[in-house]
């Protein structure tokens, strides 16, 4: 299992940094900040699925939302990925050493998505160019996805101030995502992380 490396000096306390970056303003009466710590991931397909996440790096640790992150990743695929791709996401929260599954609420949580390709089309309408840095590195953003290797070198992304689901409270979480086509599993990835808010 891969674990993120610390990206902030020990002397800079994350809570203090968060408060200094995001203070109360007229349009934000209550200063708010979320931090994701101890991020780790693993390929839960045992390396046998047609699509394998080979590497994933996200920095810094902790990740501050809103804020900026550096992401790199690589994926190999031995099969054509075409519509409809089904996605099953399972979100669990650790309560007294027991993993409790979070239900699907407003399409967030432990949900099933019958056609991931149509979701991508809703986010980026067909005909519109894929956003950077995907274009630069030849990474498609619409189905079908050809078999091959896809690599994203370390790239900067901005995490916006977004409204998060009510169930996302402080604690440890485990998230498993499975992609399938016609009942056959294509890929499985599991994430673990801790959520802390100010």
CSV table of C-alpha atoms in Angstrom, one decimal:
chain,number,residue,atom,x,y,z
A,1,UNK,CA,0.0,0.0,0.0
A,2,UNK,CA,1.3,3.4,-1.0
A,3,UNK,CA,1.2,6.3,1.6
A,4,UNK,CA,1.5,10.0,0.9
A,5,UNK,CA,4.7,11.7,2.2
A,6,UNK,CA,4.5,14.8,4.4
A,7,UNK,CA,4.7,17.9,2.4
A,8,UNK,CA,4.4,20.6,5.2
A,9,UNK,CA,7.2,21.2,7.7
A,10,UNK,CA,6.5,20.0,11.2
A,11,UNK,CA,6.9,23.5,12.5
A,12,UNK,CA,3.9,24.7,10.4
A,13,UNK,CA,0.9,23.4,12.2
A,14,UNK,CA,-1.8,22.4,9.6
A,15,UNK,CA,-4.7,24.0,11.6
A,16,UNK,CA,-2.9,27.3,11.9
A,17,UNK,CA,-2.0,27.3,8.2
A,18,UNK,CA,-5.6,26.6,7.3
A,19,UNK,CA,-6.9,29.4,9.5
A,20,UNK,CA,-4.3,31.9,8.1
A,21,UNK,CA,-5.2,31.0,4.5
A,22,UNK,CA,-9.0,31.1,4.8
A,23,UNK,CA,-10.2,33.8,7.1
A,24,UNK,CA,-13.8,35.0,7.6
A,25,UNK,CA,-15.0,37.4,4.9
A,26,UNK,CA,-18.4,39.1,4.2
A,27,UNK,CA,-19.3,36.3,1.8
A,28,UNK,CA,-17.9,33.6,4.0
A,29,UNK,CA,-19.2,34.5,7.5
A,30,UNK,CA,-17.7,31.3,9.0
A,31,UNK,CA,-14.2,30.4,8.1
A,32,UNK,CA,-14.2,26.8,7.0
A,33,UNK,CA,-11.5,24.4,6.0
A,34,UNK,CA,-11.3,20.7,5.5
A,35,UNK,CA,-8.1,18.6,5.7
A,36,UNK,CA,-7.4,15.1,4.4
A,37,UNK,CA,-4.6,13.3,6.1
A,38,UNK,CA,-2.8,10.0,5.8
A,39,UNK,CA,-4.0,9.3,2.3
A,40,UNK,CA,-3.1,5.9,1.0
A,41,UNK,CA,-4.2,3.6,-1.9
A,42,UNK,CA,-4.0,0.1,-3.2
A,43,UNK,CA,-5.1,-1.8,-6.3
A,44,UNK,CA,-7.7,-4.2,-5.0
A,45,UNK,CA,-7.9,-6.2,-8.2
A,46,UNK,CA,-4.8,-8.1,-7.3
A,47,UNK,CA,-3.1,-7.0,-10.5
A,48,UNK,CA,-5.3,-9.3,-12.4
A,49,UNK,CA,-7.9,-6.9,-13.7
A,50,UNK,CA,-7.7,-5.6,-17.3
A,51,UNK,CA,-7.2,-2.0,-15.9
A,52,UNK,CA,-4.6,-1.5,-13.2
A,53,UNK,CA,-3.6,1.7,-11.4
A,54,UNK,CA,0.1,1.4,-11.3
A,55,UNK,CA,0.9,4.6,-9.3
A,56,UNK,CA,-0.8,7.5,-7.6
A,57,UNK,CA,0.8,10.3,-5.7
A,58,UNK,CA,-1.0,13.2,-4.1
A,59,UNK,CA,0.8,15.9,-2.1
A,60,UNK,CA,1.0,17.6,0.3
A,61,UNK,CA,-0.1,15.7,3.4
A,62,UNK,CA,-2.4,17.0,4.8
A,63,UNK,CA,-4.4,18.1,1.8
A,64,UNK,CA,-6.3,21.3,2.5
A,65,UNK,CA,-9.7,21.9,0.9
A,66,UNK,CA,-10.0,24.5,-0.6
A,67,UNK,CA,-6.3,24.5,-1.6
A,68,UNK,CA,-3.8,23.2,-4.1
A,69,UNK,CA,-2.5,19.7,-4.7
A,70,UNK,CA,0.1,18.0,-6.8
A,71,UNK,CA,-1.0,14.8,-8.5
A,72,UNK,CA,0.7,12.1,-10.6
A,73,UNK,CA,-0.6,8.8,-11.7
A,74,UNK,CA,-0.2,6.0,-14.2
A,75,UNK,CA,-2.7,3.4,-15.5
A,76,UNK,CA,-2.3,0.5,-17.8
A,77,UNK,CA,-5.3,-1.0,-19.7
A,78,UNK,CA,-5.4,-4.2,-21.8
A,79,UNK,CA,-9.0,-3.7,-22.9
A,80,UNK,CA,-11.1,-1.1,-24.7
A,81,UNK,CA,-13.3,0.8,-22.2
A,82,UNK,CA,-16.6,1.7,-23.8
A,83,UNK,CA,-20.2,2.6,-22.7
A,84,UNK,CA,-21.8,1.6,-20.5
A,85,UNK,CA,-19.1,1.4,-17.8
A,86,UNK,CA,-20.7,0.7,-14.5
A,87,UNK,CA,-19.1,2.1,-11.3
A,88,UNK,CA,-19.8,0.9,-7.8
A,89,UNK,CA,-18.4,3.0,-4.9
A,90,UNK,CA,-18.4,1.8,-1.3
A,91,UNK,CA,-17.7,4.4,1.4
A,92,UNK,CA,-17.1,3.2,5.0
A,93,UNK,CA,-16.4,5.2,8.2
A,94,UNK,CA,-14.5,3.7,11.1
A,95,UNK,CA,-16.5,3.8,14.3
A,96,UNK,CA,-15.0,2.1,17.4
A,97,UNK,CA,-12.7,0.0,15.3
A,98,UNK,CA,-15.7,-1.2,13.1
A,99,UNK,CA,-16.1,-0.1,9.5
A,100,UNK,CA,-19.7,1.2,8.9
A,101,UNK,CA,-21.0,1.6,5.4
A,102,UNK,CA,-22.2,5.1,4.5
A,103,UNK,CA,-25.5,5.0,2.4
A,104,UNK,CA,-25.9,6.7,-0.9
A,105,UNK,CA,-27.3,10.2,-0.3
A,106,UNK,CA,-27.9,12.6,-3.2
A,107,UNK,CA,-25.6,10.4,-5.4
A,108,UNK,CA,-22.7,10.6,-2.9
A,109,UNK,CA,-21.6,7.9,-0.6
A,110,UNK,CA,-21.9,4.2,-1.3
A,111,UNK,CA,-23.5,4.5,-4.7
A,112,UNK,CA,-23.9,2.6,-8.0
A,113,UNK,CA,-23.4,4.6,-11.2
A,114,UNK,CA,-24.8,2.6,-14.2
A,115,UNK,CA,-23.0,4.7,-16.9
A,116,UNK,CA,-19.8,6.5,-16.0
A,117,UNK,CA,-19.4,7.5,-19.7
A,118,UNK,CA,-22.6,9.6,-19.6
A,119,UNK,CA,-21.4,11.2,-16.3
A,120,UNK,CA,-18.2,12.2,-18.1
A,121,UNK,CA,-20.3,13.6,-20.9
A,122,UNK,CA,-22.3,15.7,-18.5
A,123,UNK,CA,-19.2,17.1,-16.9
A,124,UNK,CA,-17.4,17.8,-20.2
A,125,UNK,CA,-19.9,18.0,-23.1
A,126,UNK,CA,-18.9,16.0,-26.2
A,127,UNK,CA,-17.2,18.3,-28.7
A,128,UNK,CA,-15.5,20.4,-26.0
A,129,UNK,CA,-11.7,19.9,-25.6
A,130,UNK,CA,-10.5,18.0,-22.6
A,131,UNK,CA,-9.1,20.2,-19.9
A,132,UNK,CA,-5.5,20.7,-19.1
A,133,UNK,CA,-3.2,18.9,-18.3
A,134,UNK,CA,-5.1,16.0,-19.9
A,135,UNK,CA,-4.6,17.4,-23.4
A,136,UNK,CA,-0.9,18.0,-23.0
A,137,UNK,CA,-0.3,14.3,-21.9
A,138,UNK,CA,-2.7,12.7,-24.4
A,139,UNK,CA,-5.2,11.5,-21.8
A,140,UNK,CA,-8.8,11.2,-23.1
A,141,UNK,CA,-11.8,12.4,-21.1
A,142,UNK,CA,-14.6,10.6,-23.0
A,143,UNK,CA,-15.5,7.0,-23.8
A,144,UNK,CA,-14.3,4.9,-25.5
A,145,UNK,CA,-10.8,4.7,-23.8
A,146,UNK,CA,-8.4,2.7,-25.9
A,147,UNK,CA,-6.2,0.0,-24.4
A,148,UNK,CA,-2.7,1.2,-23.6
A,149,UNK,CA,-0.8,3.1,-21.0
A,150,UNK,CA,-1.8,6.5,-19.6
A,151,UNK,CA,0.6,8.6,-17.5
A,152,UNK,CA,0.1,11.9,-15.7
A,153,UNK,CA,3.3,13.5,-14.6
A,154,UNK,CA,3.2,15.6,-11.5
A,155,UNK,CA,0.7,18.3,-12.1
A,156,UNK,CA,-0.9,21.1,-10.1
A,157,UNK,CA,-4.7,21.1,-9.4
A,158,UNK,CA,-6.8,23.6,-7.5
A,159,UNK,CA,-9.4,22.2,-5.0
A,160,UNK,CA,-12.3,24.6,-4.9
A,161,UNK,CA,-14.5,25.5,-1.9
A,162,UNK,CA,-17.3,23.0,-2.4
A,163,UNK,CA,-20.4,22.0,-0.4
A,164,UNK,CA,-19.6,18.6,1.0
A,165,UNK,CA,-22.2,15.9,2.1
A,166,UNK,CA,-23.5,16.1,5.7
A,167,UNK,CA,-22.2,12.6,6.5
A,168,UNK,CA,-18.6,13.7,5.8
A,169,UNK,CA,-17.6,14.3,9.5
A,170,UNK,CA,-14.2,14.0,11.2
A,171,UNK,CA,-12.9,10.4,11.1
A,172,UNK,CA,-11.2,7.7,9.2
A,173,UNK,CA,-12.7,6.6,5.8
A,174,UNK,CA,-12.2,3.7,3.4
A,175,UNK,CA,-13.4,4.1,-0.2
A,176,UNK,CA,-13.5,1.3,-2.7
A,177,UNK,CA,-14.3,1.9,-6.4
A,178,UNK,CA,-15.0,-0.9,-8.8
A,179,UNK,CA,-15.5,-0.4,-12.6
A,180,UNK,CA,-17.2,-3.1,-14.7
A,181,UNK,CA,-18.6,-3.8,-18.1
A,182,UNK,CA,-21.2,-6.4,-18.8
A,183,UNK,CA,-20.8,-7.9,-15.4
A,184,UNK,CA,-17.0,-8.3,-15.7
A,185,UNK,CA,-14.8,-6.4,-13.3
A,186,UNK,CA,-12.3,-4.2,-15.1
A,187,UNK,CA,-10.6,-2.3,-12.2
A,188,UNK,CA,-10.7,-2.0,-8.5
A,189,UNK,CA,-9.0,0.7,-6.4
A,190,UNK,CA,-9.3,1.3,-2.6
A,191,UNK,CA,-8.4,4.5,-0.8
A,192,UNK,CA,-8.0,5.2,2.9
A,193,UNK,CA,-7.9,8.7,4.5
A,194,UNK,CA,-8.7,10.7,7.6
A,195,UNK,CA,-10.9,13.8,7.5
A,196,UNK,CA,-10.4,16.8,9.8
A,197,UNK,CA,-12.3,20.1,9.8
A,198,UNK,CA,-11.6,23.3,11.7
